[in-house]
Short mmCIF file of C-alpha atoms (C1' of nucleotides) in Angstrom, two decimals:
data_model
loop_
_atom_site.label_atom_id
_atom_site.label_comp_id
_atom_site.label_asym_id
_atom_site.label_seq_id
_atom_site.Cartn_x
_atom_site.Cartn_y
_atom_site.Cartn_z
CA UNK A 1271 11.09 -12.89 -3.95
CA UNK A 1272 11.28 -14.64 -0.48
CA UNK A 1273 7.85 -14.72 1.47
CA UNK A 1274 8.05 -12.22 3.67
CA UNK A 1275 9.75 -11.30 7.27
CA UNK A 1276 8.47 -7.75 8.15
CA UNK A 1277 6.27 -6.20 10.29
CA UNK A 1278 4.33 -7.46 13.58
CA UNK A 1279 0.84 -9.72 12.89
CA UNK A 1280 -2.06 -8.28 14.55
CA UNK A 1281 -2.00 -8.88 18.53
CA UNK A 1282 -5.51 -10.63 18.69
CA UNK A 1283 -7.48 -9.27 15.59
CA UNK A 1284 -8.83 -5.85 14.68
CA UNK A 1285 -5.60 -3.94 15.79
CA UNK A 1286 -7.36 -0.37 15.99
CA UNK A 1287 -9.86 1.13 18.33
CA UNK A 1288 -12.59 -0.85 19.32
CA UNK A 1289 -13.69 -3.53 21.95
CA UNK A 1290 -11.94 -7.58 21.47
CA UNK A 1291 -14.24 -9.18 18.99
CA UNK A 1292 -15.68 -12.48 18.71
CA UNK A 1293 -16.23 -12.72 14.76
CA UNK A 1294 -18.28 -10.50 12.42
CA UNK A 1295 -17.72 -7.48 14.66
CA UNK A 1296 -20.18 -5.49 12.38
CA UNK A 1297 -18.83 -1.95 13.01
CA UNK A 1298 -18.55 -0.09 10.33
CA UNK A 1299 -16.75 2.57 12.02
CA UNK A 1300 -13.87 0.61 13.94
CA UNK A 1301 -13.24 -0.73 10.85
CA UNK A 1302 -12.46 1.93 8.76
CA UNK A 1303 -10.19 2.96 11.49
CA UNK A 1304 -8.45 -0.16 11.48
CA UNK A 1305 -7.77 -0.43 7.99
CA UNK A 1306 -6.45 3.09 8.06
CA UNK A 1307 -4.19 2.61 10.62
CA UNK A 1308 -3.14 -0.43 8.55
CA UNK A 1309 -2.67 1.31 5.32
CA UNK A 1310 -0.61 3.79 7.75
CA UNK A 1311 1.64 1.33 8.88
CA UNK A 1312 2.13 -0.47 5.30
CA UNK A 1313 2.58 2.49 3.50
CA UNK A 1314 5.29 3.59 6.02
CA UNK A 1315 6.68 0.07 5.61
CA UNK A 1316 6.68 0.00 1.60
CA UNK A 1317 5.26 2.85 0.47
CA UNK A 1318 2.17 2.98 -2.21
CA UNK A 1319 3.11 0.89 -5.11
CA UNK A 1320 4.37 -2.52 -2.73
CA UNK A 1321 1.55 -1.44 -0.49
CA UNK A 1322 -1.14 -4.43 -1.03
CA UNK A 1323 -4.83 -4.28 -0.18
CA UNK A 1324 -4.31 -7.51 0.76
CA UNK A 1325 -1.66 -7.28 3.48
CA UNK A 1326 -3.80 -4.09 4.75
CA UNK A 1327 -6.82 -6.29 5.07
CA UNK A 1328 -4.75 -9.19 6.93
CA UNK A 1329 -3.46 -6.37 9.04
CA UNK A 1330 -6.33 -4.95 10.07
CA UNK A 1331 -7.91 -8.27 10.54
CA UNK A 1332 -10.51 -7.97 8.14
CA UNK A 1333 -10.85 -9.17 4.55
CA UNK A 1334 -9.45 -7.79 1.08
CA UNK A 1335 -12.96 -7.59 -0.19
CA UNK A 1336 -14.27 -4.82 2.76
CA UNK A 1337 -11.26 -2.83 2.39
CA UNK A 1338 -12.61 -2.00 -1.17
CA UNK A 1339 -16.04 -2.11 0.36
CA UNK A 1340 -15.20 0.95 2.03
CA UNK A 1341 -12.77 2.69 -0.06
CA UNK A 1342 -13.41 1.17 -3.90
CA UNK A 1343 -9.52 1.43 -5.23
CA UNK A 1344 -6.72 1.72 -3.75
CA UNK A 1345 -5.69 5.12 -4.95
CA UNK A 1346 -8.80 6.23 -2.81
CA UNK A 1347 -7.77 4.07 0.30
CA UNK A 1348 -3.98 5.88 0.14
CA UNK A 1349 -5.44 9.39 -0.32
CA UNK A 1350 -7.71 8.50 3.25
CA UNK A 1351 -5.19 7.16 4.85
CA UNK A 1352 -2.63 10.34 4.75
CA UNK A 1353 -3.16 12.45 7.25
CA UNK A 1354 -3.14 16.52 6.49
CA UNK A 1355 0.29 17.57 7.58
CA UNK A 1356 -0.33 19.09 11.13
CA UNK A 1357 0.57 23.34 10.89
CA UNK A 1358 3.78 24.40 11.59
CA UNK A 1359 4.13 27.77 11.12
CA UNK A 1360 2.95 28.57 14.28
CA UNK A 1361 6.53 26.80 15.77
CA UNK A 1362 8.73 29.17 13.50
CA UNK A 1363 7.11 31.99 14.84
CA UNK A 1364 9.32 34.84 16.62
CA UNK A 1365 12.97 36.68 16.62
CA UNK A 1366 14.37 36.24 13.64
CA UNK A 1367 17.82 35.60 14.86
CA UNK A 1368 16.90 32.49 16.34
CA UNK A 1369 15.21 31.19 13.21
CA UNK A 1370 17.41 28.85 12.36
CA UNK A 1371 17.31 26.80 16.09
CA UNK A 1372 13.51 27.07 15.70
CA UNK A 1373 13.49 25.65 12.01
CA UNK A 1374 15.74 22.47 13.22
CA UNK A 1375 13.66 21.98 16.60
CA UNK A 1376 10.29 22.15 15.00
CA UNK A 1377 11.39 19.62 12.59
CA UNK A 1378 13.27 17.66 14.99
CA UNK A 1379 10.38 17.42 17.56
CA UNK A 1380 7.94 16.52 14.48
CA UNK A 1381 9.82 14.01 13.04
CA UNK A 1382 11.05 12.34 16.88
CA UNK A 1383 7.53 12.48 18.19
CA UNK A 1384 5.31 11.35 15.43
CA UNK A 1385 7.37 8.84 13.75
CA UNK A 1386 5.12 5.94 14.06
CA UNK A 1387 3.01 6.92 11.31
CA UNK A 1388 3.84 10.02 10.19
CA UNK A 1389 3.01 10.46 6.53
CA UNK A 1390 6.28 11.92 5.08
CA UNK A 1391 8.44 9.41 5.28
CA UNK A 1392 5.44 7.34 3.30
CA UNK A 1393 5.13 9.75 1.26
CA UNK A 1394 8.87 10.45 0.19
CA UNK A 1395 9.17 6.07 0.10
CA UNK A 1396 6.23 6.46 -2.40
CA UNK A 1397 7.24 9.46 -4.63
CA UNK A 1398 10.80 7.85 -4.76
CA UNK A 1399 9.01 5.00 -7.08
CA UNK A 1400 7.72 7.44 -9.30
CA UNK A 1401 4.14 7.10 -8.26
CA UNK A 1402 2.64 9.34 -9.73
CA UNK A 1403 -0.18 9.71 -7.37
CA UNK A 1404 2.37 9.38 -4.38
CA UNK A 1405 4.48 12.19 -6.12
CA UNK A 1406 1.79 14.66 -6.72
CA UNK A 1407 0.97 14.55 -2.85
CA UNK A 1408 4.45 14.70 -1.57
CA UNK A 1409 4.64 17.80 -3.51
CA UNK A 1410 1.44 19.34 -2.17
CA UNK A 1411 2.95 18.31 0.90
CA UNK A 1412 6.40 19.87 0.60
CA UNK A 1413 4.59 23.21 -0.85
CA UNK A 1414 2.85 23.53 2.26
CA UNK A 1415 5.86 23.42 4.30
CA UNK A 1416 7.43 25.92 2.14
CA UNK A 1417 4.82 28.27 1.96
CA UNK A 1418 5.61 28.39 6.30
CA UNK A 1419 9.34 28.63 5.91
CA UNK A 1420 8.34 31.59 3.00
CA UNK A 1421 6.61 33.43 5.83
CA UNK A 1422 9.47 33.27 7.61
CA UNK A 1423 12.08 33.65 6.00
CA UNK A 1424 14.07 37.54 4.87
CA UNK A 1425 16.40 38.79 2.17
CA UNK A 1426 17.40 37.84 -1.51
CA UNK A 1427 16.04 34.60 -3.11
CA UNK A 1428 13.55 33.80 -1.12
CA UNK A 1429 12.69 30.92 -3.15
CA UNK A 1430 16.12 28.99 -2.96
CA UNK A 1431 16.62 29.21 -0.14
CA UNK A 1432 13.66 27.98 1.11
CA UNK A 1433 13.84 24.65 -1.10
CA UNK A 1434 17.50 24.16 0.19
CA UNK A 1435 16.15 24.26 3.55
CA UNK A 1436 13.57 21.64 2.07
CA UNK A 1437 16.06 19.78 0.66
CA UNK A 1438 18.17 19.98 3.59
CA UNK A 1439 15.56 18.56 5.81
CA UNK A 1440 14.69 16.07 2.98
CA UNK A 1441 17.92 14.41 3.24
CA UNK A 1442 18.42 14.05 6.91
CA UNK A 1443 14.15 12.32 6.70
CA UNK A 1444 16.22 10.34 4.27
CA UNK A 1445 19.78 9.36 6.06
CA UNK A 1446 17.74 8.78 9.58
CA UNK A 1447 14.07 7.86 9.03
CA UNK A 1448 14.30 5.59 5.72
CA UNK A 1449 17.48 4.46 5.07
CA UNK A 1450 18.19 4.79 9.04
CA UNK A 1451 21.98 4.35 8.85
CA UNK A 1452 25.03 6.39 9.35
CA UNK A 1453 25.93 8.99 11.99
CA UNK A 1454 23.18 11.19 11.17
CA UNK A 1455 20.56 8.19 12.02
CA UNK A 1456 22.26 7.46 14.99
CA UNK A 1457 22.81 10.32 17.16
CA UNK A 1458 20.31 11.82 19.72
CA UNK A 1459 17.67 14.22 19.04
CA UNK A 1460 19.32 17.06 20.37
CA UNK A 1461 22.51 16.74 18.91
CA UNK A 1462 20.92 16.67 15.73
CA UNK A 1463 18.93 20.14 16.13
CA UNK A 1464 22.10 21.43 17.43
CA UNK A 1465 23.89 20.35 13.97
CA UNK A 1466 20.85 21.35 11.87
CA UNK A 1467 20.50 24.72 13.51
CA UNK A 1468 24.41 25.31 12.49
CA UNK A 1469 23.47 23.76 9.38
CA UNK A 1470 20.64 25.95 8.40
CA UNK A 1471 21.65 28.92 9.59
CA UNK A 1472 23.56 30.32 6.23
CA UNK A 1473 20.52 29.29 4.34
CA UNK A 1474 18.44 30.92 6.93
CA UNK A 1475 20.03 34.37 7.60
CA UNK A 1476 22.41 34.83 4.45
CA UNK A 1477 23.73 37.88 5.91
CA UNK A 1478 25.63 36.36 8.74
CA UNK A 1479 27.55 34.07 6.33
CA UNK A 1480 28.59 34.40 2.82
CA UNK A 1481 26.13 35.21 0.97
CA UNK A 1482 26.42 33.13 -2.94
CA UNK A 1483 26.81 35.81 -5.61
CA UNK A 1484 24.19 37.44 -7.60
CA UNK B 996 -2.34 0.62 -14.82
CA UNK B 997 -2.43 1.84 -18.43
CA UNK B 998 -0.48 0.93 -20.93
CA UNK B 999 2.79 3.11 -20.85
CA UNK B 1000 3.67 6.71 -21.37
CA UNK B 1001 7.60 6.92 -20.48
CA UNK B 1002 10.80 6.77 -21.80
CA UNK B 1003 11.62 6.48 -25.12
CA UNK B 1004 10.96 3.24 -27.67
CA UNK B 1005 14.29 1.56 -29.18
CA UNK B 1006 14.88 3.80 -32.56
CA UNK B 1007 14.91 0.35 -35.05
CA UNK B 1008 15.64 -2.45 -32.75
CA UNK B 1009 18.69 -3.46 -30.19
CA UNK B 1010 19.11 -0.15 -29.06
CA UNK B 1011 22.68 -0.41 -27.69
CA UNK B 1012 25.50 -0.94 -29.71
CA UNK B 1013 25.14 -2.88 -32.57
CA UNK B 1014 24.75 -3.21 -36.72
CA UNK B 1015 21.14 -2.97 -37.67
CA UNK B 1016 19.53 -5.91 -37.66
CA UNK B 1017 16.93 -8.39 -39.28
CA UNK B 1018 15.31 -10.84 -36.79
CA UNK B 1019 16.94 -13.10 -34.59
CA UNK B 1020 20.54 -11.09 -34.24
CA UNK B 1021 22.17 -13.97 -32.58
CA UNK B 1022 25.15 -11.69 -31.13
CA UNK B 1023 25.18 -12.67 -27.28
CA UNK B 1024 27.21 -9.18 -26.32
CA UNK B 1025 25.23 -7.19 -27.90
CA UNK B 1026 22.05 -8.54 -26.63
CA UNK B 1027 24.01 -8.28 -22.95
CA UNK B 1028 24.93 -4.79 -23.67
CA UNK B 1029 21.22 -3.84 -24.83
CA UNK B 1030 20.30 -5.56 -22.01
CA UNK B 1031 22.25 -3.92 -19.64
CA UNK B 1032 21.18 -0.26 -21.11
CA UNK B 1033 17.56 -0.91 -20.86
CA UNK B 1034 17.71 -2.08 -17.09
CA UNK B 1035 19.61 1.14 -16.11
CA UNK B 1036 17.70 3.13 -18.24
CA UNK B 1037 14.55 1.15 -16.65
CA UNK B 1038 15.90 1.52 -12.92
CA UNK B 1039 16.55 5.06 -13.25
CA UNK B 1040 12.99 5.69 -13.94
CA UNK B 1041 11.36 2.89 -11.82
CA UNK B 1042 13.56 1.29 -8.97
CA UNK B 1043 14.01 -1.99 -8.46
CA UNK B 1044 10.74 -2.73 -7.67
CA UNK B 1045 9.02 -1.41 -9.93
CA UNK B 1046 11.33 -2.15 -12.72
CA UNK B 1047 9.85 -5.41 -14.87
CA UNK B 1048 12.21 -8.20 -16.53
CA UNK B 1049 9.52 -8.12 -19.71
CA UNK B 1050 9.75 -4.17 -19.71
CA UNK B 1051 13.76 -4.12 -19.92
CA UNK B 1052 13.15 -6.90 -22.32
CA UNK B 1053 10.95 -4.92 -24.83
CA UNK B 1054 13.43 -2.05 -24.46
CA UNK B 1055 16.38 -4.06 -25.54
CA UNK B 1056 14.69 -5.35 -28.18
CA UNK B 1057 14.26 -9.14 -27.01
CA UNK B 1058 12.48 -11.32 -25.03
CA UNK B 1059 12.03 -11.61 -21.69
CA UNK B 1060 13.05 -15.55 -21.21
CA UNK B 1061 16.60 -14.04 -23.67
CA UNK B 1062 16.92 -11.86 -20.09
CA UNK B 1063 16.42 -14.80 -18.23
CA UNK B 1064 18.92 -16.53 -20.11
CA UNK B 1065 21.26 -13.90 -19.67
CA UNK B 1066 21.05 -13.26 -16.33
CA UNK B 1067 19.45 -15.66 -14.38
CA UNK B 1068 17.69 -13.83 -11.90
CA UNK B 1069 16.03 -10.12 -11.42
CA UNK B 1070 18.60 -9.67 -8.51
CA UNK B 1071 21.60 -10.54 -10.75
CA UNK B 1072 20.54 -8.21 -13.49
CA UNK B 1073 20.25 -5.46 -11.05
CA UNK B 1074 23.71 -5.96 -9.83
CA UNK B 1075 25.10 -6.46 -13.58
CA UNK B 1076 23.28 -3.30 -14.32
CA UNK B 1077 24.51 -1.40 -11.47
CA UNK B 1078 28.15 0.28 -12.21
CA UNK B 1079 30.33 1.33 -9.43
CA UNK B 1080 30.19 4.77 -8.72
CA UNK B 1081 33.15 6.85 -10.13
CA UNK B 1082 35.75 8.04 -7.97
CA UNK B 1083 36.06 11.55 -6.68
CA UNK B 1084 39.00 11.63 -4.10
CA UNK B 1085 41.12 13.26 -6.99
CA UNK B 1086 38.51 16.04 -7.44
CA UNK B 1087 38.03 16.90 -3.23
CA UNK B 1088 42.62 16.88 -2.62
CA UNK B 1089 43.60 21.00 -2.06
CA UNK B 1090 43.80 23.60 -0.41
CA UNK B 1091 41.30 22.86 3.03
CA UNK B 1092 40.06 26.60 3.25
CA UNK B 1093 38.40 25.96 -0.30
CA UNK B 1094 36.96 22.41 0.36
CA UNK B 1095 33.50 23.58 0.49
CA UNK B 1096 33.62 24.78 -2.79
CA UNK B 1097 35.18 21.37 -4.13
CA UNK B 1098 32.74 19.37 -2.80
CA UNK B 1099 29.90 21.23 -4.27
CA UNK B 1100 31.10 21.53 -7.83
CA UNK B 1101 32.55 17.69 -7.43
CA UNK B 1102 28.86 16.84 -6.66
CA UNK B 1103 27.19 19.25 -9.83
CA UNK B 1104 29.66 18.46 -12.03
CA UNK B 1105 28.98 14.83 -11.36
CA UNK B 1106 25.17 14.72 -11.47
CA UNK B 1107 24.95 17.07 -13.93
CA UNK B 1108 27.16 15.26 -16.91
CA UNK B 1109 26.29 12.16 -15.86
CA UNK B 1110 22.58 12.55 -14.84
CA UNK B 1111 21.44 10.09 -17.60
CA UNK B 1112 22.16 6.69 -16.03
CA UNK B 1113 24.13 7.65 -13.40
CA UNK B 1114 23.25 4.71 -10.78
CA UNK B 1115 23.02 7.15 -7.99
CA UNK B 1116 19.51 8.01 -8.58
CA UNK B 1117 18.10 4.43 -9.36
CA UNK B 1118 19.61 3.43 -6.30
CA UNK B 1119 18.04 5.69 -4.08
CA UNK B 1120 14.35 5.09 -5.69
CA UNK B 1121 14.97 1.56 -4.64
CA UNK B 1122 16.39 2.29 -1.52
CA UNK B 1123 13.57 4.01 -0.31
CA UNK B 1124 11.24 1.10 -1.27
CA UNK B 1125 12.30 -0.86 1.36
CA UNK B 1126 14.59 -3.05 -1.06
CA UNK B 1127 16.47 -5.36 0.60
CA UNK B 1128 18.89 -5.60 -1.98
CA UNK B 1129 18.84 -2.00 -3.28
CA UNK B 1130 19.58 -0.61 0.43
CA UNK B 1131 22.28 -2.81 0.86
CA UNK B 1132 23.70 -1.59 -2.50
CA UNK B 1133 22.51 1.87 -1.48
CA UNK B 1134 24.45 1.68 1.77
CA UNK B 1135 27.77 0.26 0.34
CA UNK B 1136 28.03 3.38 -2.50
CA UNK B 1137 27.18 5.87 0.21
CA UNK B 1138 29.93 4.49 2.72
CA UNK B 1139 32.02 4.40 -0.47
CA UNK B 1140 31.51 8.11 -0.84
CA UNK B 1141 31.87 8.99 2.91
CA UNK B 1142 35.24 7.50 3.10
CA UNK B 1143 36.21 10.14 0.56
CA UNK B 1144 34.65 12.84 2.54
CA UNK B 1145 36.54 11.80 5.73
CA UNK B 1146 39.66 11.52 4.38
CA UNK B 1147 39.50 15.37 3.52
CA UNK B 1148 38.07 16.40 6.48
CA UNK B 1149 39.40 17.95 9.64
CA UNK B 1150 38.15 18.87 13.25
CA UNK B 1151 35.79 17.44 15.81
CA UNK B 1152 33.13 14.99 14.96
CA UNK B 1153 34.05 13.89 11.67
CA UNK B 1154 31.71 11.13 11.24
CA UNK B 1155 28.24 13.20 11.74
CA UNK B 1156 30.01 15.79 9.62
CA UNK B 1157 30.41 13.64 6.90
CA UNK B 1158 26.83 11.72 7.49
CA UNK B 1159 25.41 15.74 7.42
CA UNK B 1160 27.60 16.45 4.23
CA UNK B 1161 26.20 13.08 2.64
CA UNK B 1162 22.79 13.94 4.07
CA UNK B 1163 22.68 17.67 2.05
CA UNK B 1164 24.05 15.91 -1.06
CA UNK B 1165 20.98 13.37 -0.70
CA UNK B 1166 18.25 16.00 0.10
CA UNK B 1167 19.26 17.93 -2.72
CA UNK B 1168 19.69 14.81 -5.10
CA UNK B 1169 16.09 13.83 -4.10
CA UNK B 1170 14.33 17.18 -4.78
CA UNK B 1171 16.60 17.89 -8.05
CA UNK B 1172 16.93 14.59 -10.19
CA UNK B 1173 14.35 12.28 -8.23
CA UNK B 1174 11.41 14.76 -7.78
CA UNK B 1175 12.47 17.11 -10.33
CA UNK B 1176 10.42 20.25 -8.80
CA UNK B 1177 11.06 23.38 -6.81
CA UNK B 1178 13.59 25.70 -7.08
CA UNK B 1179 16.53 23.69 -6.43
CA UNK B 1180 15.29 21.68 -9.39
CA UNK B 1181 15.17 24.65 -11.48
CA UNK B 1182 18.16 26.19 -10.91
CA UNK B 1183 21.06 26.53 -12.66
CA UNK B 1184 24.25 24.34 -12.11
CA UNK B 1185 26.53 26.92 -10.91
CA UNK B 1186 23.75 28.48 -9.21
CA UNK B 1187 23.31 25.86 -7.47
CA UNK B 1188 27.13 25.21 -6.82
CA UNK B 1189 27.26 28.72 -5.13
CA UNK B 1190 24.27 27.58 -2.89
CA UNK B 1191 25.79 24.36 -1.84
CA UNK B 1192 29.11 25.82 -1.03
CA UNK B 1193 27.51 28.64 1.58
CA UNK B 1194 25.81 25.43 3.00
CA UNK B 1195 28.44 23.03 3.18
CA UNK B 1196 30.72 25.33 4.83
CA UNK B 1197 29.55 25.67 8.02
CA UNK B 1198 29.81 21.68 8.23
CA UNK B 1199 33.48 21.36 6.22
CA UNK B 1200 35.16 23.77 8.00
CA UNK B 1201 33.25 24.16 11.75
CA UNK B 1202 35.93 26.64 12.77
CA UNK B 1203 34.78 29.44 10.76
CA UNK B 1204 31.21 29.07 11.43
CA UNK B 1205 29.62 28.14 14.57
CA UNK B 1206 30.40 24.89 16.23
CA UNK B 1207 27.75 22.82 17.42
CA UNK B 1208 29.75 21.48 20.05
CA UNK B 1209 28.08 20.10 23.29
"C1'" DT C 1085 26.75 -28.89 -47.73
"C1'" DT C 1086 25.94 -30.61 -43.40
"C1'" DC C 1087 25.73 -30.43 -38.69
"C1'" DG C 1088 26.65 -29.26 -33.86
"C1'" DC C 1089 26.36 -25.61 -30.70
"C1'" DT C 1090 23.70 -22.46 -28.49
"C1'" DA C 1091 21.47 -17.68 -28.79
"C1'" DA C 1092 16.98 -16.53 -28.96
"C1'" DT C 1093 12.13 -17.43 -28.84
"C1'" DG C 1094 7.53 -17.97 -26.95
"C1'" DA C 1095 4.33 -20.95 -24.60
"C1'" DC C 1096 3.79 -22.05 -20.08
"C1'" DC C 1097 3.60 -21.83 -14.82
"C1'" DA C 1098 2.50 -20.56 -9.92
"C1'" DA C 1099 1.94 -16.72 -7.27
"C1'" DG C 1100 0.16 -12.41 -6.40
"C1'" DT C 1101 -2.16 -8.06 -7.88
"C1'" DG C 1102 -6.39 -4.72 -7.86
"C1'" DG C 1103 -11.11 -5.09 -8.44
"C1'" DT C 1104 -16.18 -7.29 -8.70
"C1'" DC C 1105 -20.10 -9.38 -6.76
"C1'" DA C 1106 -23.34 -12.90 -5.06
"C1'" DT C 1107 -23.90 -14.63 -0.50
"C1'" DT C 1108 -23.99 -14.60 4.55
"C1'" DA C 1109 -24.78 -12.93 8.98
"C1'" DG C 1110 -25.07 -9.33 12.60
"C1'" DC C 1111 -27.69 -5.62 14.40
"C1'" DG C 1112 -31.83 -2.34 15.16
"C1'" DG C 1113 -36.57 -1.54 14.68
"C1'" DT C 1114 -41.19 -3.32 14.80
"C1'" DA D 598 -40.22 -13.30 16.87
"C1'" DC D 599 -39.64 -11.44 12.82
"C1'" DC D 600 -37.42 -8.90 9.17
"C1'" DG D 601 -35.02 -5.29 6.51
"C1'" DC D 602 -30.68 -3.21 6.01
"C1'" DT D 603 -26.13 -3.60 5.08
"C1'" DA D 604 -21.33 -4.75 7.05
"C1'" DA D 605 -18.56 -8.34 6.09
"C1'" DT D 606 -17.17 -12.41 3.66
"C1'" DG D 607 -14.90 -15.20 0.17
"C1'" DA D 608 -15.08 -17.05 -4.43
"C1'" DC D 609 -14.01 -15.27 -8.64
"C1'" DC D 610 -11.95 -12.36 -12.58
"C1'" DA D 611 -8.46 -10.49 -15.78
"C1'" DC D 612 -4.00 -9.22 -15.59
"C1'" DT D 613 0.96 -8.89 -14.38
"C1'" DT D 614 4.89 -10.58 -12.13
"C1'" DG D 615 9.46 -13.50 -11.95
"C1'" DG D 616 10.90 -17.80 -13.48
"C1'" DT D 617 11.15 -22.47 -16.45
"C1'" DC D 618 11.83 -25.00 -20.54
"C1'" DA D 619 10.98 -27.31 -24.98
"C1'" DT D 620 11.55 -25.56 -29.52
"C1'" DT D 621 13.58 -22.89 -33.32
"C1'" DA D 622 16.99 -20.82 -36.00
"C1'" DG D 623 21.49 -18.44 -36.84
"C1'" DC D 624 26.35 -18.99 -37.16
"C1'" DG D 625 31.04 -21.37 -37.56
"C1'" DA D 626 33.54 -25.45 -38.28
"C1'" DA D 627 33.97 -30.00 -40.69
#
DNA sequence: TTCGCTAATGACCAAGTGGTCATTAGCGGT
DNA sequence: ACCGCTAATGACCACTTGGTCATTAGCGAA
């Protein structure tokens, strides 16, 4: 257990919204803010159980003690600090034959886009530890994304083959966005849609392909 | 943090292999071999992290200093406790037209006899705690297994093939044996086999499917 | 039997955790 | 100018972590 070597320190103090402080900003407001961006950023970094209240606090340039001012435990502070997952079922939208392009750009364009602090890949670093707070979110999580491919999707087993395009999706978050190593975590956005739309597409539209048995 | 609620407690005493015993065994290989049993059975269900000298301790039956002893450090016990993963390049040789299929049963068969400490899943709850050591360990197994891939595989862009191959194995790994929910986790092996081969294919064999050339 | 070797123990440590709470100090209203 | 309200602080708590080490006790050899 070495001290530490991650992460970027605060650039003067209070790293969120609000106007350079002297000390004792008193702002209730721009402090919650800034402790939820820096619960963002530490859960991304280590996900719930190695996040600390403490290295939150430091972040945000406050101290340990207001961070449970505001938010009393830190189950409550993680549940805050995850955003809703934004809609994407209006994205998937349109001609079916074409489903499986708009499946891998949606995610692609998500995933490229909001990657600073986008929950999921928190959220699958946490439920990987067997948190079992982190775990039941993830799954809320993942159920709302399947309940838009559901919409979507035509033909036998329904239900597989949603999850395997979950899963699917899953392990590319995995390969480029956590471990971020390997081909898959290296090659450009568009190549990757272009391989996840070939990818997908048996999964998708089970007609075109070979469809697996009974 | 309450007390406890996983897992199993040792039957007598000393789980692993050993005579039943009094107090104070004094037989260094088994108390290595306990050892060794509670930290993967520990690391399957915690990562590295999360995974406590004292609690391996109490599972083998000993104390945690006896661990100590043993094995120095937490970061030497994880790599004694890690075994290298199994080969499969016997399992993928054949016929190319019928790859797909190999590599999915290769994979089911695999997780599915071996699910119990198979050190595939511990090491990707670590990995995706940020582990330093865990990733690196994560990383090495994974090229391991991509080497096998590539030497089977045929056609343009053989590494992101293999990275997308490795990246379906993972997404599926995660929902099925690390979250343990959703329909891929409820499905039955060769269910699932049949699933993963439709998938695959497109990937093994690009020729037959569409290729996502640029 | 005695005795050396060392496996195994358990008390101890410094560091770090989540959480509590009395105290301090900034701001708005009067 | 004063003062109440409360945002913010920092000392403190019980507890857990990985790691150290003097002590104890089992076994084999003499």
């Amino acid at each position: 257990m070495t001290t530490n070597g991650d992460g970027d320190a605060d650039p003067t103090r209070r790293a969120a919204t609000g106007p350079p402080a002297g000390r004792r900003r008193r702002d209730p407001e721009a402090s919650r803010g800034a402790i939820l961006d820096a619960a963002r950023a530490e859960l991304n970094a280590h996900g719930y159980s190695r996040m600390t209240i403490r290295r939150v606090a430091a972040r945000a340039g406050v101290t340990h003690g207001l961070v449970m001012r505001h938010f009393g435990t830190k189950e409550r502070l993680f549940l805050a600090a995850i955003p809703g997952p934004q809609r994407l079922g209006a994205a998937l939208a349109g001609d079916p034959a074409t489903l499986p392009e708009r499946i891998a750009r949606a995610y692609v364009d998500r995933m490229e886009t909001a990657d600073a602090d986008d929950p999921f890949v928190a959220l699958i670093r946490s439920a990987a530890a067997n948190d079992p707070t982190a775990t039941r979110l993830y799954s809320a999580m993942q159920e709302h994304s399947r309940a838009a491919y559901r919409d979507v999707l035509d033909g036998p087993d329904v239900d597989a083959r949603v999850d395997l395009i979950a899963a699917v999706l899953l392990g590319v978050t995995f390969s480029r966005y956590v471990i971020r190593e390997g081909a898959v975590a290296a090659m450009a956005p568009a190549t990757l849609a272009e391989h996840l739309t070939a990818l997908l597409r048996p999964v998708v539209l089970p007609a075109s392909g070979t469809a697996p048995g009974d």
